[in-house]
Amino acid sequence: MKTQVQNQGELKELKAMIEKDVVDSFERMAVKSGIAVADLVVIALKRYRSSHSDWDVKSPKKD
């Protein structure tokens, strides 16, 4: 996981209010792992997205 490169390509900011204990945990993991908080969040979100891909329904194309 440490060798994977996250946040490649076009970036878009996402602002969200998150429980303090979750943020604190991510900050501790970032220090321990040497992986930036943003990269840890991207990894977590990508894993969540892959587990719930059925929720990512795109609108059908209109002709």
PDB file of C-alpha atoms in Angstrom:
ATOM      1  CA  MET A   1       0.000   0.000   0.000  1.00  0.00           C
ATOM      2  CA  LYS A   2       2.839   2.414   0.735  1.00  0.00           C
ATOM      3  CA  THR A   3       4.148   2.055  -2.814  1.00  0.00           C
ATOM      4  CA  GLN A   4       0.793   2.906  -4.397  1.00  0.00           C
ATOM      5  CA  VAL A   5       0.415   6.466  -5.591  1.00  0.00           C
ATOM      6  CA  GLN A   6      -2.863   8.166  -4.701  1.00  0.00           C
ATOM      7  CA  ASN A   7      -4.419  11.402  -5.923  1.00  0.00           C
ATOM      8  CA  GLN A   8      -3.113  11.229  -9.487  1.00  0.00           C
ATOM      9  CA  GLY A   9      -4.756  13.266 -12.201  1.00  0.00           C
ATOM     10  CA  GLU A  10      -7.297  16.030 -11.759  1.00  0.00           C
ATOM     11  CA  LEU A  11      -8.138  16.777  -8.125  1.00  0.00           C
ATOM     12  CA  LYS A  12     -11.315  18.195  -6.646  1.00  0.00           C
ATOM     13  CA  GLU A  13     -11.725  19.386  -3.072  1.00  0.00           C
ATOM     14  CA  LEU A  14     -14.249  17.661  -0.801  1.00  0.00           C
ATOM     15  CA  LYS A  15     -15.222  19.343   2.444  1.00  0.00           C
ATOM     16  CA  ALA A  16     -16.994  17.295   5.082  1.00  0.00           C
ATOM     17  CA  MET A  17     -17.607  17.473   8.802  1.00  0.00           C
ATOM     18  CA  ILE A  18     -16.276  14.252  10.341  1.00  0.00           C
ATOM     19  CA  GLU A  19     -16.386  13.023  13.927  1.00  0.00           C
ATOM     20  CA  LYS A  20     -13.349  14.260  15.852  1.00  0.00           C
ATOM     21  CA  ASP A  21     -12.285  10.765  16.942  1.00  0.00           C
ATOM     22  CA  VAL A  22     -12.194   9.609  13.306  1.00  0.00           C
ATOM     23  CA  VAL A  23     -10.048  12.584  12.279  1.00  0.00           C
ATOM     24  CA  ASP A  24      -7.755  12.059  15.277  1.00  0.00           C
ATOM     25  CA  SER A  25      -7.360   8.403  14.330  1.00  0.00           C
ATOM     26  CA  PHE A  26      -6.462   9.259  10.721  1.00  0.00           C
ATOM     27  CA  GLU A  27      -3.907  11.805  11.935  1.00  0.00           C
ATOM     28  CA  ARG A  28      -2.273   9.168  14.188  1.00  0.00           C
ATOM     29  CA  MET A  29      -2.259   6.627  11.347  1.00  0.00           C
ATOM     30  CA  ALA A  30      -0.653   9.194   9.042  1.00  0.00           C
ATOM     31  CA  VAL A  31       2.179   9.800  11.496  1.00  0.00           C
ATOM     32  CA  LYS A  32       2.732   6.083  12.159  1.00  0.00           C
ATOM     33  CA  SER A  33       2.537   5.009   8.492  1.00  0.00           C
ATOM     34  CA  GLY A  34       4.208   8.001   6.857  1.00  0.00           C
ATOM     35  CA  ILE A  35       1.236   8.262   4.484  1.00  0.00           C
ATOM     36  CA  ALA A  36      -0.469  11.652   4.153  1.00  0.00           C
ATOM     37  CA  VAL A  37      -3.939  12.016   5.684  1.00  0.00           C
ATOM     38  CA  ALA A  38      -5.353  12.891   2.243  1.00  0.00           C
ATOM     39  CA  ASP A  39      -3.967   9.646   0.805  1.00  0.00           C
ATOM     40  CA  LEU A  40      -5.370   7.595   3.705  1.00  0.00           C
ATOM     41  CA  VAL A  41      -8.784   9.179   3.133  1.00  0.00           C
ATOM     42  CA  VAL A  42      -8.612   8.440  -0.603  1.00  0.00           C
ATOM     43  CA  ILE A  43      -7.704   4.813   0.123  1.00  0.00           C
ATOM     44  CA  ALA A  44     -10.605   4.481   2.580  1.00  0.00           C
ATOM     45  CA  LEU A  45     -13.062   6.091   0.175  1.00  0.00           C
ATOM     46  CA  LYS A  46     -11.941   3.932  -2.750  1.00  0.00           C
ATOM     47  CA  ARG A  47     -12.376   0.797  -0.638  1.00  0.00           C
ATOM     48  CA  TYR A  48     -15.835   1.936   0.437  1.00  0.00           C
ATOM     49  CA  ARG A  49     -16.763   2.748  -3.153  1.00  0.00           C
ATOM     50  CA  SER A  50     -15.649  -0.672  -4.387  1.00  0.00           C
ATOM     51  CA  SER A  51     -17.720  -2.373  -1.683  1.00  0.00           C
ATOM     52  CA  HIS A  52     -20.809  -0.321  -2.532  1.00  0.00           C
ATOM     53  CA  SER A  53     -20.458   0.081  -6.280  1.00  0.00           C
ATOM     54  CA  ASP A  54     -24.158  -0.712  -6.688  1.00  0.00           C
ATOM     55  CA  TRP A  55     -24.893   2.721  -5.172  1.00  0.00           C
ATOM     56  CA  ASP A  56     -22.814   4.491  -7.846  1.00  0.00           C
ATOM     57  CA  VAL A  57     -25.534   4.512 -10.477  1.00  0.00           C
ATOM     58  CA  LYS A  58     -24.824   6.907 -13.302  1.00  0.00           C
ATOM     59  CA  SER A  59     -27.629   8.623 -15.176  1.00  0.00           C
ATOM     60  CA  PRO A  60     -28.436   7.004 -18.533  1.00  0.00           C
ATOM     61  CA  LYS A  61     -27.170   8.907 -21.567  1.00  0.00           C
ATOM     62  CA  LYS A  62     -29.773  10.887 -23.455  1.00  0.00           C
ATOM     63  CA  ASP A  63     -29.709  10.625 -27.240  1.00  0.00           C
TER      64      ASP A  63
END
